[in-house]
Short mmCIF file of C-alpha atoms in Angstrom, two decimals:
data_model
loop_
_atom_site.label_atom_id
_atom_site.label_comp_id
_atom_site.label_asym_id
_atom_site.label_seq_id
_atom_site.Cartn_x
_atom_site.Cartn_y
_atom_site.Cartn_z
CA MET Z 733 45.07 163.99 186.70
CA LEU Z 734 45.68 160.75 184.80
CA ALA Z 735 44.00 158.67 187.49
CA ASP Z 736 40.91 160.92 187.46
CA ALA Z 737 40.67 160.80 183.68
CA LEU Z 738 41.01 157.01 183.51
CA THR Z 739 38.49 156.48 186.31
CA ARG Z 740 36.01 158.79 184.58
CA CYS Z 741 36.52 156.91 181.30
CA HIS Z 742 35.77 153.67 183.15
CA GLN Z 743 32.59 155.08 184.68
CA ASP Z 744 31.42 156.40 181.31
CA ARG Z 745 32.40 153.11 179.62
CA VAL Z 746 34.29 155.05 176.97
CA THR Z 747 35.26 153.34 173.74
CA GLY Z 748 37.91 155.48 172.11
CA THR Z 749 41.08 157.13 173.28
CA LEU Z 750 42.45 159.14 176.17
CA ARG Z 751 45.26 161.32 174.87
CA VAL Z 752 47.74 162.45 177.51
CA LEU Z 753 49.55 165.60 176.41
CA GLY Z 754 52.97 166.12 177.93
CA ASN Z 755 56.46 164.74 177.77
CA ALA Z 756 56.60 161.82 177.08
CA GLY Z 757 52.79 161.79 176.91
CA GLY Z 758 50.86 158.92 175.42
CA LEU Z 759 47.63 157.50 174.07
CA PHE Z 760 45.38 155.14 176.07
CA HIS Z 761 43.11 152.98 173.90
CA LEU Z 762 39.86 152.11 175.65
CA ARG Z 763 37.00 149.67 175.04
CA ASP Z 764 33.93 149.91 177.26
CA GLY Z 765 36.00 151.79 179.82
CA VAL Z 766 38.82 149.26 180.10
CA VAL Z 767 42.30 149.94 178.77
CA ILE Z 768 43.24 147.62 175.90
CA ALA Z 769 46.49 149.28 174.80
CA VAL Z 770 48.73 152.24 175.64
CA ASP Z 771 51.13 153.91 173.22
CA SER Z 772 53.81 156.20 174.55
CA PRO Z 773 56.94 157.75 173.08
CA GLY Z 774 58.41 157.00 176.51
CA SER Z 775 58.41 153.21 176.16
CA PRO Z 776 58.95 150.67 173.38
CA GLY Z 777 55.68 149.29 172.02
CA ALA Z 778 54.68 145.63 171.90
CA ASP Z 779 55.92 145.45 168.29
CA THR Z 780 59.41 146.56 169.35
CA LEU Z 781 59.44 144.07 172.24
CA LEU Z 782 58.35 141.25 169.90
CA LEU Z 783 60.87 142.18 167.22
CA SER Z 784 63.84 142.81 169.49
CA SER Z 785 63.32 139.57 171.41
CA GLY Z 786 63.25 137.67 168.12
CA ARG Z 787 59.73 136.31 168.72
CA ILE Z 788 58.68 137.62 165.32
CA SER Z 789 60.68 138.67 162.28
CA ALA Z 790 60.57 142.10 160.68
CA GLU Z 791 59.15 140.45 157.53
CA ASP Z 792 56.25 138.91 159.47
CA TRP Z 793 55.53 142.22 161.16
CA THR Z 794 55.52 144.17 157.89
CA ALA Z 795 53.32 141.54 156.23
CA ALA Z 796 50.91 141.56 159.19
CA LEU Z 797 50.64 145.35 158.97
CA VAL Z 798 49.73 145.09 155.30
CA GLU Z 799 47.21 142.29 155.87
CA SER Z 800 45.58 144.13 158.76
CA VAL Z 801 44.55 147.13 156.68
CA GLY Z 802 41.16 145.57 155.91
CA THR Z 803 40.47 143.90 159.25
CA ARG Z 804 42.11 146.59 161.43
CA SER Z 805 43.61 143.91 163.67
CA VAL Z 806 47.37 143.51 163.43
CA ARG Z 807 47.19 140.94 166.16
CA ALA Z 808 44.80 138.67 164.23
CA ALA Z 809 46.96 139.01 161.11
CA LEU Z 810 50.11 138.16 163.08
CA VAL Z 811 48.58 135.08 164.71
CA ALA Z 812 47.03 133.98 161.38
CA ARG Z 813 50.50 133.93 159.85
CA GLY Z 814 51.36 131.23 162.37
CA SER Z 815 54.58 132.84 163.50
CA ILE Z 816 53.39 133.42 167.05
CA GLY Z 817 50.62 132.20 169.32
CA SER Z 818 47.80 134.38 170.59
CA ALA Z 819 48.73 133.77 174.23
CA GLU Z 820 52.30 134.96 173.67
CA VAL Z 821 51.09 138.15 171.99
CA GLU Z 822 48.77 138.72 174.95
CA VAL Z 823 51.64 138.47 177.44
CA VAL Z 824 53.86 140.88 175.50
CA ALA Z 825 50.97 143.28 174.78
CA LEU Z 826 50.13 143.41 178.50
CA ALA Z 827 53.78 144.03 179.41
CA ALA Z 828 53.97 146.85 176.84
CA LEU Z 829 50.68 148.34 178.11
CA GLN Z 830 51.86 148.45 181.72
CA ASP Z 831 55.26 149.78 180.70
CA ALA Z 832 53.66 152.56 178.64
CA ALA Z 833 51.36 153.53 181.53
CA PHE Z 834 54.45 153.81 183.73
CA ALA Z 835 56.25 155.85 181.05
CA VAL Z 836 53.33 158.32 180.85
CA ALA Z 837 53.00 158.61 184.64
CA ALA Z 838 56.77 159.07 185.14
CA GLY Z 839 56.85 162.05 182.76
CA ASP Z 840 55.19 165.46 182.72
CA ILE Z 841 51.44 165.44 182.21
CA GLU Z 842 49.96 168.69 180.89
CA GLN Z 843 46.47 167.71 179.84
CA CYS Z 844 44.20 164.70 179.29
CA VAL Z 845 41.79 164.70 176.35
CA VAL Z 846 39.12 162.01 175.89
CA SER Z 847 37.92 161.21 172.41
CA GLY Z 848 35.06 158.81 171.65
CA ASP Z 849 36.35 158.55 168.14
CA SER Z 850 37.94 155.15 167.59
CA ALA Z 851 39.47 156.08 164.24
CA GLU Z 852 42.91 155.75 165.80
CA VAL Z 853 44.49 152.47 164.80
CA THR Z 854 44.87 150.35 167.91
CA PRO Z 855 48.27 148.75 168.20
CA LEU Z 856 48.66 145.21 169.56
CA ALA Z 857 45.86 145.21 172.12
CA VAL Z 858 45.24 143.13 175.21
CA ASP Z 859 42.12 141.00 174.51
CA GLU Z 860 40.32 141.38 177.82
CA GLY Z 861 41.77 144.77 178.59
CA ILE Z 862 42.74 145.90 182.04
CA GLY Z 863 40.60 147.95 184.41
CA PRO Z 864 41.92 151.36 185.46
CA ASP Z 865 42.08 150.34 189.15
CA LEU Z 866 44.47 147.50 188.48
CA LEU Z 867 46.51 149.49 185.96
CA LEU Z 868 46.77 152.54 188.23
CA SER Z 869 47.79 150.50 191.29
CA GLU Z 870 50.48 148.66 189.30
CA THR Z 871 51.71 151.99 187.90
CA ALA Z 872 51.81 153.53 191.39
CA ARG Z 873 53.74 150.50 192.64
CA ARG Z 874 56.33 150.92 189.88
CA LEU Z 875 56.65 154.66 190.56
CA ASP Z 876 57.23 153.82 194.25
CA VAL Z 877 59.88 151.25 193.38
CA VAL Z 878 61.69 153.77 191.15
CA ALA Z 879 61.43 156.50 193.82
CA SER Z 880 62.98 154.22 196.44
CA LEU Z 881 65.84 152.89 194.29
CA PRO Z 882 69.30 153.12 195.88
CA VAL Z 883 70.34 155.60 193.18
CA PRO Z 884 67.36 157.54 191.82
CA VAL Z 885 67.15 157.60 188.01
CA SER Z 886 64.88 159.86 186.01
CA PRO Z 887 63.94 157.93 182.84
CA TYR Z 888 63.88 161.14 180.77
CA ARG Z 889 66.45 163.42 182.34
CA ASP Z 890 69.46 161.44 183.54
CA ARG Z 891 71.91 160.52 180.79
CA VAL Z 892 74.26 157.72 181.70
CA VAL Z 893 77.73 156.73 180.56
CA ALA Z 894 79.67 153.51 181.10
CA VAL Z 895 82.60 153.62 183.52
CA SER Z 896 85.58 152.60 181.41
CA GLY Z 897 87.55 149.49 182.20
CA VAL Z 898 84.85 147.78 184.23
CA GLY Z 899 83.60 144.38 183.08
CA VAL Z 900 79.93 143.42 183.28
CA SER Z 901 78.60 139.93 183.73
CA THR Z 902 75.30 139.46 181.94
CA ALA Z 903 74.35 139.94 178.28
CA GLU Z 904 71.57 142.36 179.28
CA ARG Z 905 74.05 144.53 181.16
CA ARG Z 906 76.58 144.40 178.35
CA GLU Z 907 73.87 145.66 176.00
CA ILE Z 908 73.04 148.56 178.32
CA VAL Z 909 76.74 149.44 178.64
CA ALA Z 910 77.13 149.36 174.84
CA HIS Z 911 74.37 151.95 174.48
CA ALA Z 912 75.33 154.11 177.47
CA THR Z 913 77.16 156.75 175.45
CA GLY Z 914 76.39 159.59 177.83
CA ARG Z 915 73.89 161.06 175.37
CA ARG Z 916 71.14 158.57 176.13
CA THR Z 917 68.60 158.56 178.94
CA ALA Z 918 67.19 155.34 180.41
CA ARG Z 919 64.25 155.74 178.05
CA ASP Z 920 66.59 156.09 175.04
CA ILE Z 921 68.52 152.98 176.10
CA ALA Z 922 65.27 151.03 176.52
CA PHE Z 923 64.42 151.81 172.88
CA ALA Z 924 67.95 151.00 171.72
CA VAL Z 925 67.97 147.59 173.40
CA GLY Z 926 64.26 146.91 172.79
CA ARG Z 927 63.31 146.28 176.41
CA GLY Z 928 60.72 147.87 178.67
CA VAL Z 929 61.62 151.25 180.14
CA TYR Z 930 60.72 150.20 183.70
CA PRO Z 931 63.08 147.19 183.90
CA VAL Z 932 65.81 149.24 182.20
CA VAL Z 933 65.43 152.10 184.73
CA VAL Z 934 65.69 149.61 187.62
CA GLU Z 935 68.73 147.89 186.07
CA ILE Z 936 70.47 151.22 185.36
CA SER Z 937 69.93 152.29 188.97
CA ARG Z 938 71.57 149.07 190.18
CA MET Z 939 74.45 149.54 187.74
CA LEU Z 940 74.90 153.12 188.97
CA SER Z 941 75.08 151.89 192.57
CA GLU Z 942 77.62 149.24 191.52
CA GLU Z 943 79.60 151.98 189.74
CA LEU Z 944 79.36 150.29 186.35
CA LEU Z 945 77.64 153.41 185.02
CA GLU Z 946 77.69 157.05 186.02
CA ILE Z 947 75.54 160.08 185.30
CA ALA Z 948 77.12 161.88 182.35
CA SER Z 949 78.27 165.48 182.59
CA PRO Z 950 76.41 168.06 180.46
CA ALA Z 951 79.52 168.33 178.26
CA THR Z 952 79.21 164.62 177.41
CA SER Z 953 75.43 164.68 177.06
CA PHE Z 954 75.41 167.65 174.70
CA SER Z 955 78.40 167.78 172.38
CA PHE Z 956 78.09 170.95 170.36
CA SER Z 957 80.46 171.42 167.50
CA HIS Z 958 80.52 174.23 165.01
CA GLY Z 959 82.51 175.24 161.99
CA ASP Z 960 84.06 178.61 161.42
CA LEU Z 961 81.03 180.16 159.77
CA THR Z 962 80.91 183.70 161.06
CA SER Z 963 77.59 184.61 159.56
CA LEU Z 964 75.17 183.44 156.91
CA ARG Z 965 74.99 186.67 154.95
CA PRO Z 966 78.59 187.67 154.32
CA ARG Z 967 79.55 184.23 152.95
CA ALA Z 968 80.79 185.96 149.80
CA GLU Z 969 83.26 187.96 151.87
CA VAL Z 970 84.56 184.84 153.57
CA THR Z 971 85.35 183.20 150.25
CA GLU Z 972 87.48 186.20 149.35
CA VAL Z 973 89.71 185.68 152.37
CA GLU Z 974 92.87 183.80 151.56
CA ARG Z 975 92.57 180.20 152.69
CA PRO Z 976 95.37 177.76 153.40
CA VAL Z 977 95.74 175.24 150.57
CA MET L 757 77.45 184.26 165.16
CA ASP L 758 76.01 183.52 168.59
CA TYR L 759 76.73 179.77 168.79
CA ASP L 760 75.87 179.65 172.49
CA ALA L 761 72.36 180.92 171.82
CA LEU L 762 71.92 178.31 169.07
CA ALA L 763 73.21 175.59 171.43
CA VAL L 764 70.59 176.60 174.00
CA GLU L 765 67.84 176.09 171.42
CA LEU L 766 69.13 172.69 170.28
CA ARG L 767 69.56 171.50 173.84
CA TRP L 768 66.06 172.63 174.72
CA LEU L 769 64.63 170.59 171.84
CA ARG L 770 66.44 167.40 172.84
CA GLU L 771 65.52 167.78 176.49
CA ASN L 772 61.87 168.55 175.89
CA VAL L 773 60.86 166.28 173.06
CA THR L 774 61.15 162.59 173.87
CA GLY L 775 62.99 160.63 171.21
CA VAL L 776 65.08 163.42 169.66
CA THR L 777 68.58 161.98 169.41
CA ASP L 778 70.61 164.46 167.35
CA THR L 779 70.19 168.01 166.06
CA VAL L 780 71.94 170.07 163.40
CA ILE L 781 71.58 173.63 162.11
CA ALA L 782 73.04 174.17 158.65
CA ALA L 783 73.02 176.69 155.85
CA SER L 784 70.55 175.78 153.11
CA ASP L 785 73.47 174.82 150.84
CA GLY L 786 74.40 172.07 153.30
CA ILE L 787 77.27 173.69 155.20
CA PRO L 788 76.93 172.80 158.91
CA ILE L 789 76.60 175.73 161.32
CA ILE L 790 76.26 173.91 164.65
CA ALA L 791 75.62 170.29 165.53
CA ASP L 792 74.83 168.21 168.59
CA VAL L 793 75.24 164.66 167.33
CA ALA L 794 76.39 161.23 168.48
CA LYS L 795 79.92 160.14 167.58
CA ASN L 796 78.69 157.92 164.75
CA VAL L 797 76.78 160.75 163.06
CA GLU L 798 78.70 163.06 160.74
CA PRO L 799 77.25 166.61 160.80
CA ALA L 800 78.53 167.36 157.28
CA HIS L 801 76.69 164.35 155.85
CA ILE L 802 73.46 165.11 157.68
CA SER L 803 73.64 168.76 156.59
CA ALA L 804 74.19 167.84 152.95
CA LEU L 805 71.38 165.28 152.93
CA ALA L 806 69.02 167.66 154.73
CA ALA L 807 69.79 170.45 152.26
CA ALA L 808 69.03 168.14 149.33
CA ASP L 809 65.90 166.81 151.05
CA LEU L 810 64.63 170.29 151.84
CA GLY L 811 65.40 171.50 148.32
CA ILE L 812 63.36 168.72 146.74
CA ALA L 813 60.51 169.15 149.21
CA ARG L 814 60.50 172.91 148.62
CA GLN L 815 60.42 172.40 144.87
CA ALA L 816 57.58 169.88 145.23
CA ALA L 817 55.60 172.28 147.40
CA GLU L 818 56.03 175.04 144.85
CA VAL L 819 55.27 172.93 141.77
CA ILE L 820 52.20 171.29 143.34
CA GLY L 821 51.00 174.56 144.83
CA LEU L 822 51.22 173.61 148.49
CA GLY L 823 52.34 177.06 149.56
CA ALA L 824 55.56 177.83 151.35
CA LEU L 825 57.42 174.80 152.68
CA THR L 826 57.83 174.67 156.45
CA GLN L 827 59.16 171.18 157.08
CA THR L 828 59.66 167.72 155.64
CA VAL L 829 59.91 164.45 157.54
CA VAL L 830 61.57 161.19 156.53
CA PHE L 831 59.89 158.15 158.15
CA GLY L 832 61.96 154.99 158.63
CA THR L 833 61.17 151.77 160.49
CA GLU L 834 63.84 152.68 163.05
CA GLY L 835 63.42 156.45 163.25
CA TYR L 836 62.82 159.86 161.73
CA MET L 837 64.62 162.79 160.18
CA ALA L 838 62.69 166.06 160.37
CA VAL L 839 64.07 169.00 158.36
CA TYR L 840 62.80 172.54 158.92
CA ALA L 841 63.26 175.52 156.71
CA VAL L 842 64.74 178.38 158.73
CA GLY L 843 64.02 181.25 156.37
CA ARG L 844 65.46 180.70 152.88
CA MET L 845 69.06 180.73 154.06
CA SER L 846 69.27 177.88 156.53
CA LEU L 847 67.71 174.73 157.92
CA MET L 848 67.38 172.76 161.12
CA VAL L 849 67.48 168.97 161.40
CA ALA L 850 66.14 166.80 164.22
CA LEU L 851 66.86 163.08 164.17
CA GLY L 852 64.64 160.84 166.26
CA ASP L 853 64.44 157.20 167.28
CA LYS L 854 61.41 155.03 166.50
CA GLY L 855 59.64 156.17 169.65
CA LEU L 856 59.91 159.86 168.77
CA ASN L 857 56.90 161.94 169.80
CA LEU L 858 56.54 163.37 166.31
CA GLY L 859 53.41 165.39 167.06
CA ARG L 860 55.15 167.10 169.95
CA LEU L 861 58.26 167.70 167.85
CA LEU L 862 56.27 169.42 165.10
CA HIS L 863 54.46 171.52 167.71
CA GLU L 864 57.47 172.44 169.87
CA SER L 865 59.83 173.08 166.99
CA ARG L 866 57.87 176.04 165.58
CA PRO L 867 58.95 178.57 168.22
CA VAL L 868 62.47 177.07 168.16
CA VAL L 869 62.69 177.67 164.39
CA GLU L 870 61.52 181.26 164.93
CA ARG L 871 64.18 181.89 167.55
CA VAL L 872 66.92 180.16 165.56
CA SER L 873 65.99 182.30 162.58
CA SER L 874 66.34 185.51 164.57
CA ILE L 875 69.66 184.36 166.09
CA LEU L 876 71.03 183.54 162.63
CA THR L 877 70.02 186.85 161.13
CA SER L 878 71.03 189.07 164.04
#
């Protein structure tokens, strides 16, 4: 469904957005039929990748957002501040775009809606854009890689927990272990560590096969706790009951 | 009170809306009823804050003439706190990370609030 919609947008040289409804869902920003940016709740955006890697500071990002209100280009404002080069933004924006396309394709897709209205603010966009053919083939390749991993990991469903007492070697792995509380999915961990969801899924699969992580039990993933409220209405009666001091 | 039925609703929300990290149902005076939260989140604190937040939002809606309050959302650079009125007696909180699909949350939470309301009053 996504491939059809993107290909049609390319043929019609759409400038606007393709909204993918679903979970995680996402928003493809298009210019003359090529994809210039993709936003998805399933993957950290280019801003998160830039901030978490320390390439830009939170102050620069906030200032660039303010300055871009008139020009509508956060990217131009960011580069104008001199904190980062245009080429570096391009690389990160392209990585975020491909990661978001993967995040959309790996989730449930209910509906695709094309809008010619370009009122949506485009996030950090890739200058030249990327044609749907190239984007779709790269996305399919990533889905294949994830499907053939030694331990399959669903980025949205499997919640992972660190195996206690096992040491990990690299800083990236230590960061994943620190966030693997059993409540978080691969997607949640990707946001917490500020890395792409695709590399995090691949790394988590390897760590599962090396028994550094394990899939958490439902009791760990969902920890319900409740007080002794018996009902909302008879609260007055409860207060009359003798309570231990 | 049917805590299991409430747990089903909270679990459904976290599994079906990307980015929801923690959920709490509380009485509108801030007493927690049921919570599904990470270890570093204190349900009593979230419930108290949400009750105050909802109270102010409800008052604002009434004073400004915005009709009956349904929800209020706190936006932060690192995430969100959405608070829903569940009738006049209780509230539901959903915390989300910065990637939260807020549009989906607002859409999907409506039927959840309805069901939670009927569970709480049954």
